[in-house]
Tab-separated table of C-alpha atoms and ligand atoms in Angstrom:
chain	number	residue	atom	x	y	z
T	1	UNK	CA	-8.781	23.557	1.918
T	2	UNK	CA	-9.225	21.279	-0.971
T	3	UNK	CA	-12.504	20.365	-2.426
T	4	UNK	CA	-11.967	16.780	-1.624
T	5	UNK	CA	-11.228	17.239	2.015
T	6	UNK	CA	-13.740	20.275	2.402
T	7	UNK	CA	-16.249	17.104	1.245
T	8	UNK	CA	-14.322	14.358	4.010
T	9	UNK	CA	-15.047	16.449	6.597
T	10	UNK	CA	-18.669	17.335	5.389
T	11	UNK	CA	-19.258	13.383	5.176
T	12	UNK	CA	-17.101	12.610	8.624
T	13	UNK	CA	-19.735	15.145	10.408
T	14	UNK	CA	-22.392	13.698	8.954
T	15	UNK	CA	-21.209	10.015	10.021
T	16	UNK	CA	-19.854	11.677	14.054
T	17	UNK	CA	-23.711	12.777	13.763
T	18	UNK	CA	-25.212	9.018	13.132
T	19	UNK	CA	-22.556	7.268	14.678
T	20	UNK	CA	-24.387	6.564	18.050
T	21	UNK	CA	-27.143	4.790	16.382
T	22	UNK	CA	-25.051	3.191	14.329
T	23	UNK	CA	-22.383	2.099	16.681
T	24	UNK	CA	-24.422	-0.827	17.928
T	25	UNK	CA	-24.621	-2.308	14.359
T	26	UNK	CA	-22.799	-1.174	11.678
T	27	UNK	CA	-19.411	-0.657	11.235
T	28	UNK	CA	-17.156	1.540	9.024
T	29	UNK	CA	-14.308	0.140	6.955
T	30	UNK	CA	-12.448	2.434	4.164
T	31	UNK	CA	-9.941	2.002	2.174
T	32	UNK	CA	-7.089	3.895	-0.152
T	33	UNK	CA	-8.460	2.255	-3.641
T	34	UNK	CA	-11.884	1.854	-5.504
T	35	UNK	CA	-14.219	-0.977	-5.177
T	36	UNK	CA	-12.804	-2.885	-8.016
T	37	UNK	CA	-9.031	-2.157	-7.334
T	38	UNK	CA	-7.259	-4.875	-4.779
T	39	UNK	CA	-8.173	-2.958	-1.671
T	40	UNK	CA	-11.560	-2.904	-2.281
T	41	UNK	CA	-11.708	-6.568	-3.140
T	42	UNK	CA	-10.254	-7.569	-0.002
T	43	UNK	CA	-12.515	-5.146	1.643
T	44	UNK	CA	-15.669	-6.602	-0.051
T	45	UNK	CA	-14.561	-10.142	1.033
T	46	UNK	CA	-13.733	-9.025	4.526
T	47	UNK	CA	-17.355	-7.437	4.699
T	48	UNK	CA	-18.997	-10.820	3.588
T	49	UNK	CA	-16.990	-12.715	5.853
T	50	UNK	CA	-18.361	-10.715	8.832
T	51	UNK	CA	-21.732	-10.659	7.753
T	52	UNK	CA	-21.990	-13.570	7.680
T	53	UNK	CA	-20.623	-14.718	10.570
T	54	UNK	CA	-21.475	-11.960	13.283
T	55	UNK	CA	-24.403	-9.763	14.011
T	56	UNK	CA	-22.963	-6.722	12.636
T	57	UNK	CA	-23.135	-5.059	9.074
T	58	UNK	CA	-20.522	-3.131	7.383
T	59	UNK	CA	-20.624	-0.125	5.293
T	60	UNK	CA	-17.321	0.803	2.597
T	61	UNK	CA	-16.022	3.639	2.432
T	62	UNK	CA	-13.703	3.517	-1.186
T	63	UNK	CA	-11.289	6.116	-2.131
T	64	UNK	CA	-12.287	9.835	-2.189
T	65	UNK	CA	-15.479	9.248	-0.314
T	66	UNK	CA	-14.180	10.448	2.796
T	67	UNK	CA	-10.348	11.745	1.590
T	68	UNK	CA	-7.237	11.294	0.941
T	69	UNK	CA	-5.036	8.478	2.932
T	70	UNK	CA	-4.478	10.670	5.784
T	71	UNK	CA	-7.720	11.571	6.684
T	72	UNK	CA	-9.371	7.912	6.690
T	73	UNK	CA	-6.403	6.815	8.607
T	74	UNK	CA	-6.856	10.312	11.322
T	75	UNK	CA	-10.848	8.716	11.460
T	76	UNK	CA	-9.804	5.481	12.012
T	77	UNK	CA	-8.070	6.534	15.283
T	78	UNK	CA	-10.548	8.602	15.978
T	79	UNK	CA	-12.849	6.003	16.179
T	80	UNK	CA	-14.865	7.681	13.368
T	81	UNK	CA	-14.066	4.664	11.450
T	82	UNK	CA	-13.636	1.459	12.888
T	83	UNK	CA	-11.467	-0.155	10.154
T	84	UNK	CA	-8.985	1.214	7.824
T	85	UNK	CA	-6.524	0.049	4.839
T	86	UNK	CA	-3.455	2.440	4.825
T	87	UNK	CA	-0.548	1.576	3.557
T	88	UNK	CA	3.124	1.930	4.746
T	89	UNK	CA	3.374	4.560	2.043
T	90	UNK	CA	1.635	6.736	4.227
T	91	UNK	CA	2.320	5.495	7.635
T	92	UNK	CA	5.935	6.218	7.851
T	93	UNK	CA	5.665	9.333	9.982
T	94	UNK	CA	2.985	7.510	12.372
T	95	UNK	CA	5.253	4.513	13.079
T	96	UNK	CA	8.646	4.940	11.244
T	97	UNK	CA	9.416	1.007	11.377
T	98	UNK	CA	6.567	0.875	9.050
T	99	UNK	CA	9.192	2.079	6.279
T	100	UNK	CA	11.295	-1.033	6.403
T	101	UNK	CA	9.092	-2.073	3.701
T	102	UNK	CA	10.648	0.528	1.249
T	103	UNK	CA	14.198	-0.797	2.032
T	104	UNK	CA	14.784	-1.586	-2.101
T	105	UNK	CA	15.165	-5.311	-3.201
T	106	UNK	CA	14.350	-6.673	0.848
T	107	UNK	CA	11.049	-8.018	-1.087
T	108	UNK	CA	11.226	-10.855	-3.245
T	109	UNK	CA	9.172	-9.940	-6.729
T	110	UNK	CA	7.858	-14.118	-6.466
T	111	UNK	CA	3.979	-13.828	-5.376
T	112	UNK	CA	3.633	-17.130	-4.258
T	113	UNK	CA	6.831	-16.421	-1.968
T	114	UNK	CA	5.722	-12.857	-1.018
T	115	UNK	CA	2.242	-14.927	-0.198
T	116	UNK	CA	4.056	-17.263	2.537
T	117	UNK	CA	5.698	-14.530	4.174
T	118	UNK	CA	3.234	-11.621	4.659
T	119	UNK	CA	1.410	-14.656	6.126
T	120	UNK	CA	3.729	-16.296	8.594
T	121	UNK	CA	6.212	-13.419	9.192
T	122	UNK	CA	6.601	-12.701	12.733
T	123	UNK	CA	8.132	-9.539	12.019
T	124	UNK	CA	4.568	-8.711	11.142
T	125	UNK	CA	2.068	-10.525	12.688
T	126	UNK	CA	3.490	-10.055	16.392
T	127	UNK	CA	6.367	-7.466	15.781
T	128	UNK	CA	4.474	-5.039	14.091
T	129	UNK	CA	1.140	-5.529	16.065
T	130	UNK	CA	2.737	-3.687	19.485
T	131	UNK	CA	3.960	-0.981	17.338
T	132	UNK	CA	0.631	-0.290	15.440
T	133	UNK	CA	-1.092	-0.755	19.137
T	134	UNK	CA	1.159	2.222	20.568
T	135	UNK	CA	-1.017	4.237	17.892
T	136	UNK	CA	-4.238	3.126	18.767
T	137	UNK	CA	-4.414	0.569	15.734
T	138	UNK	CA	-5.546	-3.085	15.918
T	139	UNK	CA	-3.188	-4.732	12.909
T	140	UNK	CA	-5.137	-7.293	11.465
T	141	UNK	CA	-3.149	-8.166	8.501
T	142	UNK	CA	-0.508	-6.999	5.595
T	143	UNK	CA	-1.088	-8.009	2.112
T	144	UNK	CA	1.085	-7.720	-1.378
T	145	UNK	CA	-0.208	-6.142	-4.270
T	146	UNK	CA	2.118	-6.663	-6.529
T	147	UNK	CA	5.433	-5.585	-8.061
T	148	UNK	CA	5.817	-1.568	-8.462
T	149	UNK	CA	6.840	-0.327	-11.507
T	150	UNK	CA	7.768	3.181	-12.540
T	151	UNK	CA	6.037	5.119	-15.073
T	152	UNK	CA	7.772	7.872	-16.511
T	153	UNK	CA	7.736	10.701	-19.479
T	154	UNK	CA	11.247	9.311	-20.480
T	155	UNK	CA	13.063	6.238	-20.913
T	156	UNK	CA	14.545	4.881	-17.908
T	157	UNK	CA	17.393	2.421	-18.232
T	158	UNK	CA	19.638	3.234	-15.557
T	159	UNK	CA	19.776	5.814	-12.386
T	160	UNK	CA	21.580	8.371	-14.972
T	161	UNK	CA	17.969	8.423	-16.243
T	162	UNK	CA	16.288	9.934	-13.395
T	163	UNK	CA	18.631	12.645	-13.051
T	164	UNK	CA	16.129	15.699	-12.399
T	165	UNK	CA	13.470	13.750	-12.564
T	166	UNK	CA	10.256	14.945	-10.199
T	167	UNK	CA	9.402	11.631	-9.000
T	168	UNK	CA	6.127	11.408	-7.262
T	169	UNK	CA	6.691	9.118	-3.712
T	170	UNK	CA	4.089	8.503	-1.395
T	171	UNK	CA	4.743	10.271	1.670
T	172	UNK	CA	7.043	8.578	3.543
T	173	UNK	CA	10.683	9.827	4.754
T	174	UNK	CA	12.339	6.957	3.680
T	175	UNK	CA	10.956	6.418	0.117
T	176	UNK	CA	12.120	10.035	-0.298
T	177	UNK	CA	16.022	8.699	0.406
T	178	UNK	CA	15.365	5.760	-1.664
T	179	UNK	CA	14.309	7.924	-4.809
T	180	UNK	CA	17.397	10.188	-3.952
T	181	UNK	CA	19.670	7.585	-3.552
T	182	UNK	CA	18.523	6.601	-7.215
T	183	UNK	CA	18.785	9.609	-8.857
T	184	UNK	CA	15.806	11.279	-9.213
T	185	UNK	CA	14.128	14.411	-7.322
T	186	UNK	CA	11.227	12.991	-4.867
T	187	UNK	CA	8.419	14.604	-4.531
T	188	UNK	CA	6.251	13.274	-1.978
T	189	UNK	CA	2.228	14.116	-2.511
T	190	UNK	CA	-1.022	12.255	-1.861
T	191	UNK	CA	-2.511	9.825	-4.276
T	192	UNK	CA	-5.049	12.786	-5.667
T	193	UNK	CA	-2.764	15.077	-7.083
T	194	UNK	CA	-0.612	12.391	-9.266
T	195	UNK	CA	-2.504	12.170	-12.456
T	196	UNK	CA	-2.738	15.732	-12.806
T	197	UNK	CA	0.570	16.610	-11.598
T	198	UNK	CA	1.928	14.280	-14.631
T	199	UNK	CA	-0.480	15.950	-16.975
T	200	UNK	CA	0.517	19.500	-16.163
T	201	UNK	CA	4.439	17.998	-15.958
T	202	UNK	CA	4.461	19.356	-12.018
T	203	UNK	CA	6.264	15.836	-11.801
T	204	UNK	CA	7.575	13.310	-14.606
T	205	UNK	CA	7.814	9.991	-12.773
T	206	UNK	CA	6.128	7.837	-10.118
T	207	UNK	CA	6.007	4.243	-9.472
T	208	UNK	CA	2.639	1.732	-8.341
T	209	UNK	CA	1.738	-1.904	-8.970
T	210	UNK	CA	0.755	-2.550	-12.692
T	211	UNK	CA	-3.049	-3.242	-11.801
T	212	UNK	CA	-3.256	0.319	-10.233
T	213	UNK	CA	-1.612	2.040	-13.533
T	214	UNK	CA	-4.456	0.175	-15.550
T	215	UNK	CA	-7.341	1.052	-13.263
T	216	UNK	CA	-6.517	4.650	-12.354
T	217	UNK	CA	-5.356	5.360	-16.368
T	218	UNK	CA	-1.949	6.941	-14.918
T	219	UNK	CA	-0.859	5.333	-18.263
T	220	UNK	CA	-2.593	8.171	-20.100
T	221	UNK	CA	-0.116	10.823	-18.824
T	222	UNK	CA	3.083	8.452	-19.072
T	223	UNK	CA	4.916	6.573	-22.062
T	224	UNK	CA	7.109	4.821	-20.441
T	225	UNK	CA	7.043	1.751	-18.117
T	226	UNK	CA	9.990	0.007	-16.273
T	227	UNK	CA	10.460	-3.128	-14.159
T	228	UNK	CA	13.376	-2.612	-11.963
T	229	UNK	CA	12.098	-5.223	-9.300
T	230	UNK	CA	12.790	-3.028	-6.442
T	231	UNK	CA	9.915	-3.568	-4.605
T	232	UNK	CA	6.644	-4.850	-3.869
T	233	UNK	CA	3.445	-2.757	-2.755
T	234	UNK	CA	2.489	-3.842	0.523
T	235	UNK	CA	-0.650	-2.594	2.270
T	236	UNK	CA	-2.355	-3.369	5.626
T	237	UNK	CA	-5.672	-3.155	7.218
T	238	UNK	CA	-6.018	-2.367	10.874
T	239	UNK	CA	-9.549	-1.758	13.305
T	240	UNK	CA	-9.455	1.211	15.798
T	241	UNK	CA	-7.900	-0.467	19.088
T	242	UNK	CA	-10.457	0.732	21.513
T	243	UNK	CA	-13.297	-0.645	19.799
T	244	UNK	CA	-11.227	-3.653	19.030
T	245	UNK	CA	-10.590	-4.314	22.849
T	246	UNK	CA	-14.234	-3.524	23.449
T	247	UNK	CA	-15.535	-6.020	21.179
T	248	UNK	CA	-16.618	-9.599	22.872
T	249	UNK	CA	-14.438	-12.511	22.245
T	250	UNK	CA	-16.562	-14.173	19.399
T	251	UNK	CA	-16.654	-10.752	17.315
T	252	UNK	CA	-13.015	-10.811	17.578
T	253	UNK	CA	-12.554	-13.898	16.594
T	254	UNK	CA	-15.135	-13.590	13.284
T	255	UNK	CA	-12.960	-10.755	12.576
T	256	UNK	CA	-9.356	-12.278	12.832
T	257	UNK	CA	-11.012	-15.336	11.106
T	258	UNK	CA	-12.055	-12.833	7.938
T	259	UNK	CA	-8.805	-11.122	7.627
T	260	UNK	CA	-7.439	-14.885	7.451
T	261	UNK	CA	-10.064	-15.618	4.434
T	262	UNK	CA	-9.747	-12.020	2.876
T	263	UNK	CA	-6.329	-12.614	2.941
T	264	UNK	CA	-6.172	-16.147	1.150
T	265	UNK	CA	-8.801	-14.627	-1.142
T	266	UNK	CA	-6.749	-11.364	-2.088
T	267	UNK	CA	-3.666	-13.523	-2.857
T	268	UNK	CA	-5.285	-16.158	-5.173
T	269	UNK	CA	-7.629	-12.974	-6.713
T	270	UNK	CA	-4.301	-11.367	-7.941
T	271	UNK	CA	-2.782	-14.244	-9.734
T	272	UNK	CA	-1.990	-13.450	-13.295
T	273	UNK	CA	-3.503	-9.823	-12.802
T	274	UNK	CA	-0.381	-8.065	-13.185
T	275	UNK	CA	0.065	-9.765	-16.572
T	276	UNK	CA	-3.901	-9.163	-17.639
T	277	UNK	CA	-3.681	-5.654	-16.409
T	278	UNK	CA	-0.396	-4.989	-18.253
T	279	UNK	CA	-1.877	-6.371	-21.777
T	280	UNK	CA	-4.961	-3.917	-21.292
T	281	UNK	CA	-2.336	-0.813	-20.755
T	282	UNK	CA	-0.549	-2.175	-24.414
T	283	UNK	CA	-3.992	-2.216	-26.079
T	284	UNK	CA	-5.310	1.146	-24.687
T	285	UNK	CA	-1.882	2.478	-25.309
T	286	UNK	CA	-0.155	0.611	-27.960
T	287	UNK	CA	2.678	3.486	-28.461
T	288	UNK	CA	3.829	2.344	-24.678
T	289	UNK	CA	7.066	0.931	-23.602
T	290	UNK	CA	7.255	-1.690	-21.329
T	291	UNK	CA	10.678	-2.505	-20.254
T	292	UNK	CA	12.448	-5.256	-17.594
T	293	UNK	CA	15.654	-4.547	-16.945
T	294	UNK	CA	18.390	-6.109	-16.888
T	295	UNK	CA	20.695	-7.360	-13.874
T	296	UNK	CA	23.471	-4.999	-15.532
T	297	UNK	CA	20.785	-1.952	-15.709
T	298	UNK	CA	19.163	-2.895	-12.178
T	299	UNK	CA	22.736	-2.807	-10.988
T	300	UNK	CA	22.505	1.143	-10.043
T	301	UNK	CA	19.579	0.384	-8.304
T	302	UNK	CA	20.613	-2.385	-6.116
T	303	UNK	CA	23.875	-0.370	-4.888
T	304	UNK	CA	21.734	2.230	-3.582
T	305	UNK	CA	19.621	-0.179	-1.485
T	306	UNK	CA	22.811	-0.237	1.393
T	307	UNK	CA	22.531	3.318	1.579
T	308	UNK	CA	18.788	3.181	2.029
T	309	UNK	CA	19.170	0.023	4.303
T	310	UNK	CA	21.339	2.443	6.895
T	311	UNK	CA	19.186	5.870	6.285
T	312	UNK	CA	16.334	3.161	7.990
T	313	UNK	CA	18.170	2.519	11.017
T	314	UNK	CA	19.755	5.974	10.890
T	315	UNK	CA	15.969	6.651	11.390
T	316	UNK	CA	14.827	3.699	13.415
T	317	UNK	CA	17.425	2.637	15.826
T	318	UNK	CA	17.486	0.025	18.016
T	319	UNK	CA	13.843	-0.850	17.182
T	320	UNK	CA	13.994	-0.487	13.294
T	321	UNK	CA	16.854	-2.554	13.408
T	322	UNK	CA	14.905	-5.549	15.468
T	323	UNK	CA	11.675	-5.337	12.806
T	324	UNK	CA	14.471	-5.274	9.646
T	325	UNK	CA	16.636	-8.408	10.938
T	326	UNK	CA	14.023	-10.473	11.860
T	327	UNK	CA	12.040	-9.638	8.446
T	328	UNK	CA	14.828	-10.994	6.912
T	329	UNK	CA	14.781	-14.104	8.832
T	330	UNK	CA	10.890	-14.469	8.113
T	331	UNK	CA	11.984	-13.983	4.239
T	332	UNK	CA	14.451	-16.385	4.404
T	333	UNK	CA	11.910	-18.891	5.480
T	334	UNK	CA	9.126	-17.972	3.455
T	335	UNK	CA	12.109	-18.574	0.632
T	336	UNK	CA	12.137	-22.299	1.516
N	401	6CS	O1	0.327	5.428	-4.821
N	401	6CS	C1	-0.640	5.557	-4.088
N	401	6CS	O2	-0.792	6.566	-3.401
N	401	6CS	C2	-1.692	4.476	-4.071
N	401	6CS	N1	-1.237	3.228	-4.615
N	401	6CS	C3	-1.915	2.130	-4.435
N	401	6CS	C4	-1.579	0.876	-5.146
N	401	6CS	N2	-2.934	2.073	-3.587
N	401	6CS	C5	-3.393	3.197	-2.796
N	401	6CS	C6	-2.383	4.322	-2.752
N	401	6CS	O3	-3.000	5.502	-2.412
């Protein structure tokens, strides 16, 4: 047992311990980032929201403070936590659907586009609800957070480039095909292990919105950064079901209504960041190189996105298949 968790489940007793007093009041929301990251923004705009509008108080829980992704998401249906942001990164062996979001190039790289569709997609605001519900998850809302890039020790300017490349994924089954079908060797691991699995060259590669390779200094242990445009980091923030249903129908409503303003707020908080966050990395480290590539070098890339595409419903069936062609459909409006 790692020191990390040995501490989550020190913390988790403690809070299983208070929790009936503090049921009544206060309740528990964490989250996969820091405070000042995008998760904990929405987080700390979600929390003001309710305050002000309901009886209750919440506390944040950021990264580390009670684990890794898995274990704040294992609370959270526990009903040790009553709110939780995990991504689809990690959710893929929960609800396997939850993957279609790493089918490469499906995602526009456009914010304000990506901003229409996370918000009126049906795909995931009543598509994605029953399956999160099967799992004892109230989905309240997905958000973008921007454009992955990957950050390697090496150049990469084509698929060739990745050849025996440890790539660190997040673990999900299908992000594993998708970093096979370009090349590289996946390595799936939590979040925790990444910076010093680059230093100590356990793995060479691994890809994550530019704001979160500022913030988290990954660039320190990298010298190379490169667009491809294959996809967008997408997150989501669900409450435990149970206490969800439990709750009366003007606490539910306060909450949908401050995942609605959270969500507006997150989206208008991230414009231009990827740009601001980029020009800090190139004056921390000016030796870096930042590269966009080309259609003719993305090319690679975009060929192995049918493969991926079919691994999904390979994986999904009949049901993947339902969430992937009406995503597309919600896309293709949010496009107009
Ligand atoms: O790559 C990861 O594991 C992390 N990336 C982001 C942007 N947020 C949280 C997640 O753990």
């Amino acid at each position: 047992m790692t020191i990390t968790r040995l501490l989550a489940g020190v913390a988790a007793t403690a809070i299983v311990i208070s929790s009936t007093a503090a049921m009544a009041d206060t309740w528990r929301y964490a989250f996969e980032e820091s405070m000042d990251e995008v998760q904990g923004k929405f987080a700390q705009k979600f929390k003001e929201e309710v305050e002000a509008n309901t009886d209750h108080k919440i506390q944040l829980f950021p990264y580390g403070t009670l684990g890794e992704s898995a274990d704040i998401m294992e609370q959270a249906q526990a009903g040790i936590l009553q709110f939780v942001d995990q991504s689809p990164g990690f959710t893929g062996s929960l609800i396997p659907e939850a993957q279609v979001f790493f089918v490469p190039y499906l995602l526009p790289t456009d914010q304000e586009q990506l901003a229409r569709f996370y918000k009126n997609s049906k795909a995931i605001n009543e598509d994605f609800q029953g399956l999160y519900a099967d799992q004892g998850l109230e989905l309240l809302t997905m958000f973008p957070e921007g454009e992955v890039a990957m950050t390697t020790k090496e150049p990469v300017n084509s698929c060739e480039d990745l050849n025996e490349v440890k790539f660190r994924v997040m673990t999900n089954p299908l992000l594993v095909e998708s970093y096979q079908a370009f090349g590289a060797t996946p390595t799936p691991l939590p979040w925790g292990e990444v910076y010093g699995g680059l230093q100590t060259n356990i793995i060479q590669g691994q890809e994550n919105p530019t704001f979160f390779l500022y913030s988290t200094k990954i660039y320190e242990v990298t010298d190379y950064i490169t667009y491809t445009g294959h996809n967008n980091f997408t997150t989501a923030v669900m409450a435990n079901k149970d206490f969800y249903d439990g709750l009366d129908e003007a606490d539910q409503k306060a909450i949908q209504a401050a995942s609605e303003a959270a969500y507006d707020y997150i989206v208008t908080y991230q414009k231009g960041l990827a740009d601001s966050e980029l020009d800090k990395i190139k004056k921390a480290k000016p030796e870096m190189t930042v590269t966009v590539l080309t259609e003719e070098q993305r090319k690679c890339f975009k060929d192995a996105a049918g493969d991926v595409e079919a691994k999904f419903i390979e994986m999904t069936g009949d049901s993947g298949k339902k969430i992937l062609d009406q995503l597309k459909a919600d896309l293709k409006a949010a496009a107009q």
